[in-house]
Structures are given as structure tokens and as C-alpha cells.
């Protein structure tokens, strides 16, 4: 059996690299500790900016809620004034959302009427896709009642143009406009199901 010949210099290099790796990992851990984002706090902050009129009273348990293809209702909160604050995500899919990250919308419904909505997250280009999240476009949903949307429990929501309301589309951002509409429609569906309307 041949004896392994390890020089002192090789040991020094290995130890030095090990110490560098340890120091680097400690530095990254410290940086992460100070830059870590509390997602729940960020969501509540965003809700406060969109809907400061009331305080969140409770969060609705969604464990038995069935989402539809391409959409996911992430959170539902009930405010102390009875408004439902719904965060819905639309994943990228053919003819649904334009970018890989998808679109997340906050939709606030009170007394069967959409009273506010806002883009929560998206990665659209500032010049084109982001226009679908501007008030000029989103205002067409304000004041619509939930009965203007064609939503049925258990039915797949696949066609953004379905239902009684068809939104005005943003030029050069059709997929994003469809994703916004699909998020609003999925939020309305969640509201109707959770309030016992179905």
C-alpha cells in the first residue's frame, strides 16, 4: 500500500480555503438576517396602502378552497367593515399571463361590489405590460357587482373573455390584460363561494 504524501503547504491551502468559506457563509448569514423580508408584514403593508379605510379582522382559511386552472387565491382577509381583501395569483400560461413570474392582484370586494384593486406583484415592462396595472385601466372594474361575472363553483375559468363583463384591453399588452382580468374574475369567484353565494 502506497503512503499518501501530503505536504504542509497543501494542508495550509485547504485550511485557508475552509476558513474563507466559513467566514463568507457567516457574512452571508448576517446579511440575510438584516435583509430578510417578512412576507406577511409586506402583504399587510400593501393592503394598508390600498385599503386604509378599515383594519383586517381575520384571515379566511383556504385549505378546502379549490382553485381553478392558472389561478391561485393566495390569501383572503375580512376587514372590520365587512370588505373581503383577496390576493390572487395568475401563473404564466398560454393566453393567460405574459411573463414567467405571473401576476398577483389585490381585489377588495364589499357588499358584492368591487371597490378597489391594485397590482400586488408583476414583472412587466414599464412601457407596455405595466399599463395594465395603472388606475386608468383598473378603474373599469371599480363599481362592478359580482353578478356581472360568470363564475360557477367547480367550473374551470379558462377564457378571460367569458362572462358578462369584458374588459377593455391595453394595446400591446393583451396577455397581461387577460391575466389581470383572470385574477379579478378568480377573486370574484372566491368571494362568491366564501360568502355562500354559490
mmCIF file of C-alpha atoms in Angstrom:
data_model
loop_
_atom_site.group_PDB
_atom_site.id
_atom_site.type_symbol
_atom_site.label_atom_id
_atom_site.label_comp_id
_atom_site.label_asym_id
_atom_site.label_seq_id
_atom_site.Cartn_x
_atom_site.Cartn_y
_atom_site.Cartn_z
ATOM 1 C CA UNK A 1 0.000 0.000 0.000
ATOM 2 C CA UNK A 2 1.338 3.355 -1.019
ATOM 3 C CA UNK A 3 1.540 6.035 1.645
ATOM 4 C CA UNK A 4 -0.261 9.306 0.856
ATOM 5 C CA UNK A 5 2.206 12.166 0.781
ATOM 6 C CA UNK A 6 0.585 15.427 1.855
ATOM 7 C CA UNK A 7 2.761 18.455 2.171
ATOM 8 C CA UNK A 8 2.382 21.142 4.797
ATOM 9 C CA UNK A 9 1.668 23.639 2.043
ATOM 10 C CA UNK A 10 -1.295 21.593 0.784
ATOM 11 C CA UNK A 11 -2.729 21.391 4.299
ATOM 12 C CA UNK A 12 -2.287 25.144 4.722
ATOM 13 C CA UNK A 13 -4.152 25.825 1.455
ATOM 14 C CA UNK A 14 -7.044 23.530 2.414
ATOM 15 C CA UNK A 15 -7.327 25.070 5.894
ATOM 16 C CA UNK A 16 -7.117 28.590 4.453
ATOM 17 C CA UNK A 17 -9.871 27.868 1.910
ATOM 18 C CA UNK A 18 -12.004 26.298 4.653
ATOM 19 C CA UNK A 19 -11.636 29.399 6.848
ATOM 20 C CA UNK A 20 -12.502 31.673 3.897
ATOM 21 C CA UNK A 21 -15.620 29.595 3.167
ATOM 22 C CA UNK A 22 -16.648 29.699 6.836
ATOM 23 C CA UNK A 23 -16.198 33.482 7.061
ATOM 24 C CA UNK A 24 -18.092 34.005 3.792
ATOM 25 C CA UNK A 25 -21.009 31.863 4.976
ATOM 26 C CA UNK A 26 -21.140 33.732 8.298
ATOM 27 C CA UNK A 27 -21.182 37.069 6.458
ATOM 28 C CA UNK A 28 -23.992 35.869 4.179
ATOM 29 C CA UNK A 29 -25.978 34.668 7.194
ATOM 30 C CA UNK A 30 -25.634 38.075 8.879
ATOM 31 C CA UNK A 31 -26.616 39.929 5.688
ATOM 32 C CA UNK A 32 -29.631 37.623 5.270
ATOM 33 C CA UNK A 33 -30.668 38.271 8.863
ATOM 34 C CA UNK A 34 -30.854 42.017 8.233
ATOM 35 C CA UNK A 35 -32.297 41.917 4.711
ATOM 36 C CA UNK A 36 -34.829 39.122 5.130
ATOM 37 C CA UNK A 37 -38.315 40.185 4.058
ATOM 38 C CA UNK A 38 -41.282 39.268 6.221
ATOM 39 C CA UNK A 39 -43.824 38.379 3.523
ATOM 40 C CA UNK A 40 -46.825 38.597 5.850
ATOM 41 C CA UNK A 41 -45.783 42.071 7.016
ATOM 42 C CA UNK A 42 -45.189 43.193 3.412
ATOM 43 C CA UNK A 43 -48.640 41.948 2.392
ATOM 44 C CA UNK A 44 -50.329 43.746 5.291
ATOM 45 C CA UNK A 45 -48.405 46.915 4.421
ATOM 46 C CA UNK A 46 -49.562 46.677 0.788
ATOM 47 C CA UNK A 47 -53.148 46.118 1.930
ATOM 48 C CA UNK A 48 -52.885 49.170 4.194
ATOM 49 C CA UNK A 49 -51.732 51.281 1.257
ATOM 50 C CA UNK A 50 -54.579 50.083 -0.964
ATOM 51 C CA UNK A 51 -57.337 49.923 1.650
ATOM 52 C CA UNK A 52 -56.644 52.105 4.662
ATOM 53 C CA UNK A 53 -60.357 52.551 5.421
ATOM 54 C CA UNK A 54 -60.545 49.506 7.693
ATOM 55 C CA UNK A 55 -58.444 47.113 9.730
ATOM 56 C CA UNK A 56 -58.062 43.425 8.966
ATOM 57 C CA UNK A 57 -60.289 41.485 11.322
ATOM 58 C CA UNK A 58 -59.446 37.920 10.316
ATOM 59 C CA UNK A 59 -57.867 35.723 7.668
ATOM 60 C CA UNK A 60 -60.048 33.145 5.926
ATOM 61 C CA UNK A 61 -58.857 29.531 5.983
ATOM 62 C CA UNK A 62 -58.425 28.400 2.371
ATOM 63 C CA UNK A 63 -57.381 24.792 2.982
ATOM 64 C CA UNK A 64 -60.607 23.394 1.433
ATOM 65 C CA UNK A 65 -60.850 26.035 -1.290
ATOM 66 C CA UNK A 66 -60.373 24.710 -4.827
ATOM 67 C CA UNK A 67 -58.549 26.986 -7.233
ATOM 68 C CA UNK A 68 -59.080 26.938 -10.967
ATOM 69 C CA UNK A 69 -56.534 26.263 -13.683
ATOM 70 C CA UNK A 70 -53.988 29.033 -13.992
ATOM 71 C CA UNK A 71 -55.147 30.900 -10.881
ATOM 72 C CA UNK A 72 -54.469 30.609 -7.182
ATOM 73 C CA UNK A 73 -56.212 32.502 -4.414
ATOM 74 C CA UNK A 74 -53.293 33.057 -2.043
ATOM 75 C CA UNK A 75 -54.935 34.944 0.826
ATOM 76 C CA UNK A 76 -58.366 36.202 1.803
ATOM 77 C CA UNK A 77 -58.824 38.676 4.629
ATOM 78 C CA UNK A 78 -62.033 40.112 6.047
ATOM 79 C CA UNK A 79 -61.851 43.726 7.206
ATOM 80 C CA UNK A 80 -63.777 45.067 10.180
ATOM 81 C CA UNK A 81 -66.119 46.882 7.773
ATOM 82 C CA UNK A 82 -67.062 43.597 6.057
ATOM 83 C CA UNK A 83 -64.880 44.029 2.975
ATOM 84 C CA UNK A 84 -63.120 40.987 1.561
ATOM 85 C CA UNK A 85 -59.492 41.588 0.596
ATOM 86 C CA UNK A 86 -58.398 38.886 -1.831
ATOM 87 C CA UNK A 87 -54.882 38.248 -3.146
ATOM 88 C CA UNK A 88 -54.959 36.160 -6.319
ATOM 89 C CA UNK A 89 -52.065 34.970 -8.467
ATOM 90 C CA UNK A 90 -52.264 34.105 -12.157
ATOM 91 C CA UNK A 91 -49.391 31.940 -13.343
ATOM 92 C CA UNK A 92 -47.878 32.225 -16.783
ATOM 93 C CA UNK A 93 -49.807 30.117 -19.215
ATOM 94 C CA UNK A 94 -50.715 30.296 -22.878
ATOM 95 C CA UNK A 95 -53.093 33.229 -23.455
ATOM 96 C CA UNK A 96 -53.262 33.996 -19.729
ATOM 97 C CA UNK A 97 -50.218 35.874 -18.450
ATOM 98 C CA UNK A 98 -47.305 37.314 -20.381
ATOM 99 C CA UNK A 99 -44.256 36.863 -18.180
ATOM 100 C CA UNK A 100 -42.844 33.889 -16.326
ATOM 101 C CA UNK A 101 -43.492 35.390 -12.893
ATOM 102 C CA UNK A 102 -47.208 35.771 -13.449
ATOM 103 C CA UNK A 103 -49.429 38.456 -11.992
ATOM 104 C CA UNK A 104 -50.728 38.929 -8.439
ATOM 105 C CA UNK A 105 -53.655 41.252 -7.755
ATOM 106 C CA UNK A 106 -55.287 42.599 -4.609
ATOM 107 C CA UNK A 107 -59.040 42.828 -5.145
ATOM 108 C CA UNK A 108 -61.309 44.366 -2.497
ATOM 109 C CA UNK A 109 -64.985 43.466 -2.617
ATOM 110 C CA UNK A 110 -67.587 44.858 -0.252
ATOM 111 C CA UNK A 111 -71.330 44.242 -0.365
ATOM 112 C CA UNK A 112 -70.986 42.310 -3.652
ATOM 113 C CA UNK A 113 -69.176 45.208 -5.362
ATOM 114 C CA UNK A 114 -65.543 45.652 -6.371
ATOM 115 C CA UNK A 115 -64.446 48.794 -4.571
ATOM 116 C CA UNK A 116 -60.661 48.759 -5.055
ATOM 117 C CA UNK A 117 -57.953 46.785 -6.761
ATOM 118 C CA UNK A 118 -54.244 47.006 -7.219
ATOM 119 C CA UNK A 119 -51.409 45.055 -8.781
ATOM 120 C CA UNK A 120 -49.533 43.386 -5.938
ATOM 121 C CA UNK A 121 -46.689 41.905 -7.944
ATOM 122 C CA UNK A 122 -45.690 41.573 -11.564
ATOM 123 C CA UNK A 123 -42.579 41.940 -13.653
ATOM 124 C CA UNK A 124 -43.982 43.579 -16.738
ATOM 125 C CA UNK A 125 -42.069 46.083 -18.821
ATOM 126 C CA UNK A 126 -42.700 49.667 -17.680
ATOM 127 C CA UNK A 127 -43.785 50.862 -21.113
ATOM 128 C CA UNK A 128 -46.235 48.176 -22.169
ATOM 129 C CA UNK A 129 -47.364 45.456 -19.776
ATOM 130 C CA UNK A 130 -47.293 47.709 -16.721
ATOM 131 C CA UNK A 131 -50.060 49.831 -18.284
ATOM 132 C CA UNK A 132 -52.492 47.062 -17.342
ATOM 133 C CA UNK A 133 -51.830 47.910 -13.667
ATOM 134 C CA UNK A 134 -52.383 51.663 -13.919
ATOM 135 C CA UNK A 135 -55.519 53.242 -12.475
ATOM 136 C CA UNK A 136 -56.613 54.248 -15.966
ATOM 137 C CA UNK A 137 -57.045 50.566 -16.816
ATOM 138 C CA UNK A 138 -58.031 49.193 -13.397
ATOM 139 C CA UNK A 139 -60.803 51.767 -12.888
ATOM 140 C CA UNK A 140 -63.036 49.879 -15.334
ATOM 141 C CA UNK A 141 -63.508 47.221 -12.628
ATOM 142 C CA UNK A 142 -64.442 49.626 -9.818
ATOM 143 C CA UNK A 143 -68.150 49.551 -9.066
ATOM 144 C CA UNK A 144 -68.817 46.266 -10.849
ATOM 145 C CA UNK A 145 -71.026 43.929 -8.878
ATOM 146 C CA UNK A 146 -70.187 40.265 -8.543
ATOM 147 C CA UNK A 147 -73.260 39.224 -10.551
ATOM 148 C CA UNK A 148 -71.681 40.813 -13.657
ATOM 149 C CA UNK A 149 -69.118 37.984 -13.714
ATOM 150 C CA UNK A 150 -69.907 34.480 -14.915
ATOM 151 C CA UNK A 151 -68.457 32.294 -12.153
ATOM 152 C CA UNK A 152 -69.652 28.838 -11.205
ATOM 153 C CA UNK A 153 -68.392 26.660 -8.396
ATOM 154 C CA UNK A 154 -66.136 23.932 -9.698
ATOM 155 C CA UNK A 155 -66.091 25.240 -13.271
ATOM 156 C CA UNK A 156 -62.717 25.951 -14.797
ATOM 157 C CA UNK A 157 -62.004 29.584 -15.534
ATOM 158 C CA UNK A 158 -60.086 29.352 -18.773
ATOM 159 C CA UNK A 159 -61.415 32.026 -21.093
ATOM 160 C CA UNK A 160 -60.646 35.559 -19.903
ATOM 161 C CA UNK A 161 -63.282 36.860 -22.330
ATOM 162 C CA UNK A 162 -66.041 34.768 -20.756
ATOM 163 C CA UNK A 163 -68.785 36.145 -18.567
ATOM 164 C CA UNK A 164 -70.999 39.176 -18.665
ATOM 165 C CA UNK A 165 -68.184 41.714 -18.404
ATOM 166 C CA UNK A 166 -65.420 42.001 -20.972
ATOM 167 C CA UNK A 167 -62.656 44.450 -20.068
ATOM 168 C CA UNK A 168 -61.099 46.997 -22.361
ATOM 169 C CA UNK A 169 -57.669 45.633 -23.252
ATOM 170 C CA UNK A 170 -54.428 47.559 -23.092
ATOM 171 C CA UNK A 171 -52.884 47.874 -26.550
ATOM 172 C CA UNK A 172 -49.727 45.749 -26.919
ATOM 173 C CA UNK A 173 -50.387 44.083 -23.553
ATOM 174 C CA UNK A 174 -53.216 41.686 -24.353
ATOM 175 C CA UNK A 175 -51.822 38.754 -22.364
ATOM 176 C CA UNK A 176 -51.238 40.934 -19.323
ATOM 177 C CA UNK A 177 -54.718 42.444 -19.638
ATOM 178 C CA UNK A 178 -56.096 38.903 -19.758
ATOM 179 C CA UNK A 179 -54.084 37.958 -16.673
ATOM 180 C CA UNK A 180 -55.429 40.964 -14.746
ATOM 181 C CA UNK A 181 -58.994 40.097 -15.754
ATOM 182 C CA UNK A 182 -58.481 36.454 -14.829
ATOM 183 C CA UNK A 183 -57.148 37.482 -11.392
ATOM 184 C CA UNK A 184 -60.170 39.738 -10.839
ATOM 185 C CA UNK A 185 -62.539 37.013 -12.022
ATOM 186 C CA UNK A 186 -60.904 34.396 -9.757
ATOM 187 C CA UNK A 187 -61.158 36.839 -6.831
ATOM 188 C CA UNK A 188 -64.851 37.388 -7.538
ATOM 189 C CA UNK A 189 -65.329 33.612 -7.721
ATOM 190 C CA UNK A 190 -63.586 33.201 -4.341
ATOM 191 C CA UNK A 191 -65.737 35.946 -2.813
ATOM 192 C CA UNK A 192 -68.957 34.397 -4.121
ATOM 193 C CA UNK A 193 -68.018 30.922 -2.850
ATOM 194 C CA UNK A 194 -66.720 32.112 0.536
ATOM 195 C CA UNK A 195 -69.757 34.292 1.224
ATOM 196 C CA UNK A 196 -72.128 31.446 0.382
ATOM 197 C CA UNK A 197 -73.332 32.885 -2.902
ATOM 198 C CA UNK A 198 -72.922 29.509 -4.627
#
